[in-house]
PDB file of C-alpha atoms in Angstrom:
ATOM      1  CA  GLY A   1     -20.080  51.550  28.482  1.00  0.00           C
ATOM      2  CA  GLN A   2     -19.995  50.276  32.033  1.00  0.00           C
ATOM      3  CA  GLN A   3     -17.125  47.995  32.973  1.00  0.00           C
ATOM      4  CA  LEU A   4     -16.309  45.671  35.811  1.00  0.00           C
ATOM      5  CA  ASN A   5     -12.674  45.410  36.818  1.00  0.00           C
ATOM      6  CA  GLN A   6     -12.019  41.996  38.325  1.00  0.00           C
ATOM      7  CA  SER A   7      -8.802  41.114  40.109  1.00  0.00           C
ATOM      8  CA  PRO A   8      -6.619  39.268  40.278  1.00  0.00           C
ATOM      9  CA  GLN A   9      -6.662  37.879  36.730  1.00  0.00           C
ATOM     10  CA  SER A  10      -5.185  34.627  37.973  1.00  0.00           C
ATOM     11  CA  MET A  11      -3.893  33.162  41.180  1.00  0.00           C
ATOM     12  CA  PHE A  12      -2.179  30.043  42.361  1.00  0.00           C
ATOM     13  CA  ILE A  13      -3.204  28.563  45.668  1.00  0.00           C
ATOM     14  CA  GLN A  14      -2.067  25.757  47.876  1.00  0.00           C
ATOM     15  CA  GLU A  15      -4.703  23.467  49.241  1.00  0.00           C
ATOM     16  CA  GLY A  16      -5.958  24.820  52.549  1.00  0.00           C
ATOM     17  CA  GLU A  17      -5.223  28.481  51.808  1.00  0.00           C
ATOM     18  CA  ASP A  18      -7.882  31.184  51.955  1.00  0.00           C
ATOM     19  CA  VAL A  19      -8.551  33.040  48.695  1.00  0.00           C
ATOM     20  CA  SER A  20      -9.883  36.526  48.020  1.00  0.00           C
ATOM     21  CA  MET A  21     -10.910  38.195  44.769  1.00  0.00           C
ATOM     22  CA  ASN A  22     -12.858  41.339  43.993  1.00  0.00           C
ATOM     23  CA  CYS A  23     -14.708  43.370  41.428  1.00  0.00           C
ATOM     24  CA  THR A  24     -14.865  47.143  41.185  1.00  0.00           C
ATOM     25  CA  SER A  25     -16.623  49.622  38.967  1.00  0.00           C
ATOM     26  CA  SER A  26     -17.037  53.369  38.581  1.00  0.00           C
ATOM     27  CA  SER A  27     -20.809  52.792  38.344  1.00  0.00           C
ATOM     28  CA  ILE A  28     -23.278  51.983  41.110  1.00  0.00           C
ATOM     29  CA  PHE A  29     -24.812  48.510  40.936  1.00  0.00           C
ATOM     30  CA  ASN A  30     -28.018  47.183  42.482  1.00  0.00           C
ATOM     31  CA  THR A  31     -27.118  43.511  42.069  1.00  0.00           C
ATOM     32  CA  TRP A  32     -23.856  41.577  42.325  1.00  0.00           C
ATOM     33  CA  LEU A  33     -23.527  37.946  41.259  1.00  0.00           C
ATOM     34  CA  TRP A  34     -20.641  35.513  41.562  1.00  0.00           C
ATOM     35  CA  TYR A  35     -20.298  32.552  39.180  1.00  0.00           C
ATOM     36  CA  LYS A  36     -17.815  29.682  38.855  1.00  0.00           C
ATOM     37  CA  GLN A  37     -17.037  28.068  35.507  1.00  0.00           C
ATOM     38  CA  ASP A  38     -15.292  24.710  35.165  1.00  0.00           C
ATOM     39  CA  PRO A  39     -13.553  23.833  31.871  1.00  0.00           C
ATOM     40  CA  GLY A  40     -16.038  22.948  29.146  1.00  0.00           C
ATOM     41  CA  GLU A  41     -19.043  23.781  31.321  1.00  0.00           C
ATOM     42  CA  GLY A  42     -21.392  26.716  31.732  1.00  0.00           C
ATOM     43  CA  PRO A  43     -21.048  29.176  34.629  1.00  0.00           C
ATOM     44  CA  VAL A  44     -22.777  28.129  37.833  1.00  0.00           C
ATOM     45  CA  LEU A  45     -24.252  30.712  40.194  1.00  0.00           C
ATOM     46  CA  LEU A  46     -22.499  30.722  43.575  1.00  0.00           C
ATOM     47  CA  ILE A  47     -23.889  33.741  45.405  1.00  0.00           C
ATOM     48  CA  ALA A  48     -26.314  36.569  44.583  1.00  0.00           C
ATOM     49  CA  LEU A  49     -26.245  39.904  46.480  1.00  0.00           C
ATOM     50  CA  TYR A  50     -29.031  42.490  46.378  1.00  0.00           C
ATOM     51  CA  LYS A  51     -28.348  45.051  49.139  1.00  0.00           C
ATOM     52  CA  ALA A  52     -25.415  47.322  49.927  1.00  0.00           C
ATOM     53  CA  GLY A  53     -23.443  45.874  52.826  1.00  0.00           C
ATOM     54  CA  GLU A  54     -24.995  42.432  52.427  1.00  0.00           C
ATOM     55  CA  LEU A  55     -22.715  39.570  53.444  1.00  0.00           C
ATOM     56  CA  THR A  56     -23.782  36.124  52.223  1.00  0.00           C
ATOM     57  CA  SER A  57     -22.192  32.708  52.638  1.00  0.00           C
ATOM     58  CA  ASN A  58     -22.502  29.504  50.654  1.00  0.00           C
ATOM     59  CA  GLY A  59     -20.482  26.823  52.423  1.00  0.00           C
ATOM     60  CA  ARG A  60     -16.838  27.917  52.397  1.00  0.00           C
ATOM     61  CA  LEU A  61     -17.636  30.855  50.120  1.00  0.00           C
ATOM     62  CA  THR A  62     -18.511  34.314  51.401  1.00  0.00           C
ATOM     63  CA  ALA A  63     -19.343  37.343  49.269  1.00  0.00           C
ATOM     64  CA  GLN A  64     -20.097  40.929  50.175  1.00  0.00           C
ATOM     65  CA  PHE A  65     -21.912  43.756  48.413  1.00  0.00           C
ATOM     66  CA  GLY A  66     -19.762  46.848  49.009  1.00  0.00           C
ATOM     67  CA  ILE A  67     -21.221  49.755  50.956  1.00  0.00           C
ATOM     68  CA  THR A  68     -20.523  52.161  48.102  1.00  0.00           C
ATOM     69  CA  ARG A  69     -22.376  49.754  45.746  1.00  0.00           C
ATOM     70  CA  LYS A  70     -19.392  49.982  43.407  1.00  0.00           C
ATOM     71  CA  ASP A  71     -17.606  46.827  44.484  1.00  0.00           C
ATOM     72  CA  SER A  72     -17.961  43.270  45.691  1.00  0.00           C
ATOM     73  CA  PHE A  73     -15.590  40.612  46.935  1.00  0.00           C
ATOM     74  CA  LEU A  74     -15.593  36.834  47.126  1.00  0.00           C
ATOM     75  CA  ASN A  75     -13.657  34.868  49.725  1.00  0.00           C
ATOM     76  CA  ILE A  76     -13.019  31.126  49.702  1.00  0.00           C
ATOM     77  CA  SER A  77     -11.827  29.621  52.953  1.00  0.00           C
ATOM     78  CA  ALA A  78      -9.683  26.487  53.301  1.00  0.00           C
ATOM     79  CA  SER A  79      -9.425  25.890  49.548  1.00  0.00           C
ATOM     80  CA  ILE A  80      -9.675  22.363  48.120  1.00  0.00           C
ATOM     81  CA  PRO A  81      -8.705  21.014  44.673  1.00  0.00           C
ATOM     82  CA  SER A  82     -12.254  21.235  43.285  1.00  0.00           C
ATOM     83  CA  ASP A  83     -12.187  25.028  43.836  1.00  0.00           C
ATOM     84  CA  VAL A  84     -10.013  25.275  40.719  1.00  0.00           C
ATOM     85  CA  GLY A  85     -11.769  27.083  37.872  1.00  0.00           C
ATOM     86  CA  ILE A  86     -12.644  30.543  36.623  1.00  0.00           C
ATOM     87  CA  TYR A  87     -14.665  32.822  38.874  1.00  0.00           C
ATOM     88  CA  PHE A  88     -16.714  35.607  37.276  1.00  0.00           C
ATOM     89  CA  CYS A  89     -18.337  38.505  38.998  1.00  0.00           C
ATOM     90  CA  ALA A  90     -21.369  40.018  37.317  1.00  0.00           C
ATOM     91  CA  GLY A  91     -23.452  43.036  38.114  1.00  0.00           C
ATOM     92  CA  GLN A  92     -26.587  44.855  37.111  1.00  0.00           C
ATOM     93  CA  ILE A  93     -26.992  48.623  37.360  1.00  0.00           C
ATOM     94  CA  SER A  94     -30.763  48.686  37.200  1.00  0.00           C
ATOM     95  CA  SER A  95     -33.689  46.426  36.409  1.00  0.00           C
ATOM     96  CA  ALA A  96     -33.671  47.760  32.868  1.00  0.00           C
ATOM     97  CA  SER A  97     -29.990  47.135  32.202  1.00  0.00           C
ATOM     98  CA  LYS A  98     -28.245  43.960  31.122  1.00  0.00           C
ATOM     99  CA  ILE A  99     -25.997  41.932  33.400  1.00  0.00           C
ATOM    100  CA  ILE A 100     -22.335  42.826  32.901  1.00  0.00           C
ATOM    101  CA  PHE A 101     -19.525  40.323  33.492  1.00  0.00           C
ATOM    102  CA  GLY A 102     -16.048  40.861  34.847  1.00  0.00           C
ATOM    103  CA  SER A 103     -13.113  39.356  32.973  1.00  0.00           C
ATOM    104  CA  GLY A 104     -12.749  36.469  35.428  1.00  0.00           C
ATOM    105  CA  THR A 105     -10.228  35.203  37.978  1.00  0.00           C
ATOM    106  CA  ARG A 106      -8.565  31.920  37.100  1.00  0.00           C
ATOM    107  CA  LEU A 107      -7.812  29.871  40.214  1.00  0.00           C
ATOM    108  CA  SER A 108      -5.151  27.156  39.968  1.00  0.00           C
ATOM    109  CA  ILE A 109      -3.463  24.773  42.402  1.00  0.00           C
ATOM    110  CA  ARG A 110       0.205  25.571  43.012  1.00  0.00           C
ATOM    111  CA  PRO A 111       2.269  22.486  42.268  1.00  0.00           C
TER     112      PRO A 111
ATOM    113  CA  ASP B   1     -34.186  18.626  38.181  1.00  0.00           C
ATOM    114  CA  ALA B   2     -35.140  21.879  36.522  1.00  0.00           C
ATOM    115  CA  MET B   3     -32.411  22.873  34.140  1.00  0.00           C
ATOM    116  CA  VAL B   4     -31.125  24.483  30.973  1.00  0.00           C
ATOM    117  CA  ILE B   5     -30.085  21.967  28.310  1.00  0.00           C
ATOM    118  CA  GLN B   6     -28.026  22.734  25.255  1.00  0.00           C
ATOM    119  CA  ASN B   7     -27.519  20.544  22.231  1.00  0.00           C
ATOM    120  CA  PRO B   8     -25.190  19.514  20.828  1.00  0.00           C
ATOM    121  CA  ARG B   9     -22.300  19.810  23.309  1.00  0.00           C
ATOM    122  CA  TYR B  10     -19.820  19.966  20.440  1.00  0.00           C
ATOM    123  CA  GLN B  11     -20.405  21.090  16.855  1.00  0.00           C
ATOM    124  CA  VAL B  12     -17.999  21.346  13.968  1.00  0.00           C
ATOM    125  CA  THR B  13     -19.070  23.189  10.836  1.00  0.00           C
ATOM    126  CA  GLN B  14     -17.387  24.392   7.689  1.00  0.00           C
ATOM    127  CA  PHE B  15     -16.759  28.002   6.829  1.00  0.00           C
ATOM    128  CA  GLY B  16     -19.979  29.446   5.410  1.00  0.00           C
ATOM    129  CA  LYS B  17     -22.160  26.427   6.225  1.00  0.00           C
ATOM    130  CA  PRO B  18     -25.231  27.391   8.281  1.00  0.00           C
ATOM    131  CA  VAL B  19     -25.491  25.915  11.745  1.00  0.00           C
ATOM    132  CA  THR B  20     -28.205  25.867  14.413  1.00  0.00           C
ATOM    133  CA  LEU B  21     -27.661  25.455  18.127  1.00  0.00           C
ATOM    134  CA  SER B  22     -30.538  24.614  20.432  1.00  0.00           C
ATOM    135  CA  CYS B  23     -31.467  25.334  24.022  1.00  0.00           C
ATOM    136  CA  SER B  24     -34.355  24.098  26.120  1.00  0.00           C
ATOM    137  CA  GLN B  25     -35.366  24.905  29.675  1.00  0.00           C
ATOM    138  CA  THR B  26     -37.586  23.303  32.282  1.00  0.00           C
ATOM    139  CA  LEU B  27     -37.432  26.305  34.631  1.00  0.00           C
ATOM    140  CA  ASN B  28     -40.397  28.040  32.957  1.00  0.00           C
ATOM    141  CA  HIS B  29     -38.401  31.264  32.911  1.00  0.00           C
ATOM    142  CA  ASN B  30     -39.591  34.231  30.893  1.00  0.00           C
ATOM    143  CA  VAL B  31     -36.212  35.299  29.573  1.00  0.00           C
ATOM    144  CA  MET B  32     -33.772  33.315  27.440  1.00  0.00           C
ATOM    145  CA  TYR B  33     -30.341  34.595  26.428  1.00  0.00           C
ATOM    146  CA  TRP B  34     -27.562  33.624  24.049  1.00  0.00           C
ATOM    147  CA  TYR B  35     -23.974  34.422  24.964  1.00  0.00           C
ATOM    148  CA  GLN B  36     -20.754  33.927  23.014  1.00  0.00           C
ATOM    149  CA  GLN B  37     -17.654  33.079  25.037  1.00  0.00           C
ATOM    150  CA  LYS B  38     -14.191  32.961  23.483  1.00  0.00           C
ATOM    151  CA  SER B  39     -11.284  31.312  25.207  1.00  0.00           C
ATOM    152  CA  SER B  40     -10.479  32.777  28.648  1.00  0.00           C
ATOM    153  CA  GLN B  41     -12.897  35.676  28.162  1.00  0.00           C
ATOM    154  CA  ALA B  42     -16.122  36.688  29.831  1.00  0.00           C
ATOM    155  CA  PRO B  43     -19.420  35.703  28.183  1.00  0.00           C
ATOM    156  CA  LYS B  44     -20.623  38.308  25.669  1.00  0.00           C
ATOM    157  CA  LEU B  45     -24.364  38.829  25.280  1.00  0.00           C
ATOM    158  CA  LEU B  46     -25.637  38.404  21.709  1.00  0.00           C
ATOM    159  CA  PHE B  47     -29.404  38.811  22.275  1.00  0.00           C
ATOM    160  CA  HIS B  48     -32.262  37.819  24.524  1.00  0.00           C
ATOM    161  CA  TYR B  49     -35.971  37.070  24.391  1.00  0.00           C
ATOM    162  CA  TYR B  50     -38.387  38.313  27.022  1.00  0.00           C
ATOM    163  CA  ASP B  51     -41.296  36.020  26.232  1.00  0.00           C
ATOM    164  CA  LYS B  52     -41.687  36.617  22.490  1.00  0.00           C
ATOM    165  CA  ASP B  53     -39.996  40.009  22.467  1.00  0.00           C
ATOM    166  CA  PHE B  54     -36.599  39.833  20.803  1.00  0.00           C
ATOM    167  CA  ASN B  55     -33.809  42.175  21.971  1.00  0.00           C
ATOM    168  CA  ASN B  56     -30.648  42.337  19.908  1.00  0.00           C
ATOM    169  CA  GLU B  57     -27.388  43.767  21.242  1.00  0.00           C
ATOM    170  CA  ALA B  58     -26.133  46.655  19.113  1.00  0.00           C
ATOM    171  CA  ASP B  59     -22.837  44.963  18.265  1.00  0.00           C
ATOM    172  CA  THR B  60     -24.210  41.507  17.426  1.00  0.00           C
ATOM    173  CA  PRO B  61     -23.407  40.702  13.775  1.00  0.00           C
ATOM    174  CA  ASP B  62     -26.341  40.201  11.383  1.00  0.00           C
ATOM    175  CA  ASN B  63     -24.958  36.728  10.773  1.00  0.00           C
ATOM    176  CA  PHE B  64     -26.416  35.682  14.136  1.00  0.00           C
ATOM    177  CA  GLN B  65     -30.159  35.130  14.373  1.00  0.00           C
ATOM    178  CA  SER B  66     -32.421  33.601  16.979  1.00  0.00           C
ATOM    179  CA  ARG B  67     -35.834  31.982  17.224  1.00  0.00           C
ATOM    180  CA  ARG B  68     -38.001  31.213  20.229  1.00  0.00           C
ATOM    181  CA  PRO B  69     -40.961  29.117  19.054  1.00  0.00           C
ATOM    182  CA  ASN B  70     -42.294  28.588  22.593  1.00  0.00           C
ATOM    183  CA  THR B  71     -41.398  29.224  26.239  1.00  0.00           C
ATOM    184  CA  SER B  72     -39.170  26.179  26.524  1.00  0.00           C
ATOM    185  CA  PHE B  73     -37.022  26.377  23.405  1.00  0.00           C
ATOM    186  CA  CYS B  74     -34.668  28.902  21.884  1.00  0.00           C
ATOM    187  CA  PHE B  75     -32.388  28.496  18.856  1.00  0.00           C
ATOM    188  CA  LEU B  76     -29.256  30.263  17.700  1.00  0.00           C
ATOM    189  CA  ASP B  77     -28.783  30.303  13.920  1.00  0.00           C
ATOM    190  CA  ILE B  78     -25.466  31.296  12.404  1.00  0.00           C
ATOM    191  CA  ARG B  79     -26.165  31.887   8.742  1.00  0.00           C
ATOM    192  CA  SER B  80     -22.626  31.934   7.357  1.00  0.00           C
ATOM    193  CA  PRO B  81     -20.114  31.015  10.053  1.00  0.00           C
ATOM    194  CA  GLY B  82     -16.643  32.485   9.834  1.00  0.00           C
ATOM    195  CA  LEU B  83     -13.466  31.233  11.476  1.00  0.00           C
ATOM    196  CA  GLY B  84     -13.837  33.974  14.071  1.00  0.00           C
ATOM    197  CA  ASP B  85     -17.138  32.473  15.225  1.00  0.00           C
ATOM    198  CA  THR B  86     -15.336  29.534  16.796  1.00  0.00           C
ATOM    199  CA  ALA B  87     -16.337  29.829  20.444  1.00  0.00           C
ATOM    200  CA  MET B  88     -18.430  28.401  23.254  1.00  0.00           C
ATOM    201  CA  TYR B  89     -22.078  29.427  22.918  1.00  0.00           C
ATOM    202  CA  LEU B  90     -23.958  29.622  26.196  1.00  0.00           C
ATOM    203  CA  CYS B  91     -27.704  29.707  26.656  1.00  0.00           C
ATOM    204  CA  ALA B  92     -29.058  31.180  29.874  1.00  0.00           C
ATOM    205  CA  THR B  93     -32.462  31.863  31.381  1.00  0.00           C
ATOM    206  CA  SER B  94     -33.849  34.122  34.071  1.00  0.00           C
ATOM    207  CA  ARG B  95     -37.260  34.557  35.631  1.00  0.00           C
ATOM    208  CA  GLY B  96     -37.365  38.244  34.749  1.00  0.00           C
ATOM    209  CA  LEU B  97     -35.070  41.132  33.959  1.00  0.00           C
ATOM    210  CA  GLY B  98     -34.924  42.655  37.410  1.00  0.00           C
ATOM    211  CA  GLY B  99     -32.113  42.404  39.932  1.00  0.00           C
ATOM    212  CA  GLY B 100     -33.777  39.483  41.696  1.00  0.00           C
ATOM    213  CA  SER B 101     -33.444  37.278  38.633  1.00  0.00           C
ATOM    214  CA  PRO B 102     -29.945  35.853  38.264  1.00  0.00           C
ATOM    215  CA  LEU B 103     -28.933  33.984  35.114  1.00  0.00           C
ATOM    216  CA  HIS B 104     -29.011  30.191  34.980  1.00  0.00           C
ATOM    217  CA  PHE B 105     -26.672  28.806  32.330  1.00  0.00           C
ATOM    218  CA  GLY B 106     -26.648  25.640  30.277  1.00  0.00           C
ATOM    219  CA  ASN B 107     -23.428  23.713  29.736  1.00  0.00           C
ATOM    220  CA  GLY B 108     -22.790  25.324  26.396  1.00  0.00           C
ATOM    221  CA  THR B 109     -22.128  24.220  22.838  1.00  0.00           C
ATOM    222  CA  ARG B 110     -18.524  24.395  21.745  1.00  0.00           C
ATOM    223  CA  LEU B 111     -18.569  25.404  18.067  1.00  0.00           C
ATOM    224  CA  THR B 112     -15.568  24.970  15.817  1.00  0.00           C
ATOM    225  CA  VAL B 113     -15.597  26.517  12.344  1.00  0.00           C
ATOM    226  CA  THR B 114     -13.068  24.957   9.952  1.00  0.00           C
TER     227      THR B 114
END
């Protein structure tokens, strides 16, 4: 079946650093979604992308729908402690297909 | 605030003892989903309802059942829980199935089978 490859699996950041993570697939998607999940909570939608090339911001977060429609990235600028958590990308190939999740990127604060 | 509410937040059950998890929504969304999420993994879709139409994923065990008595409520029934069913169970809703309908998740029920 279709798969989303999300990287990196985990990363350590220092407060104030910019962060970048991405998702790739061999399939073409018509929707890309980015979620954040805090421990013990459900995922929360951060950004939704619906068009190839679309660049959308939500505060310090920016996500882009890749031109090839096979990838998407999420950037976080000037990271703060509450950015810690697991970030999931998710995508949908067509209106008739289910939403597929990446394996997540765990963001931690470097001590 | 419109939201997706799951109860209970934590549930402990014994091996083989049936358990029911509940989900309610005030978003008036057409679609309700149940996901299973094991530690540090992505959510895995079990099944979904589009209105009253039930759609089971091919690899969802028969042990897992669902009911949607009305638009607002959806239940997950695990008939004979095994130790491997220990996980977070997430309910989600969406307006429709199309690309313009992202998932909205509840806070989950953490189930422990002993």
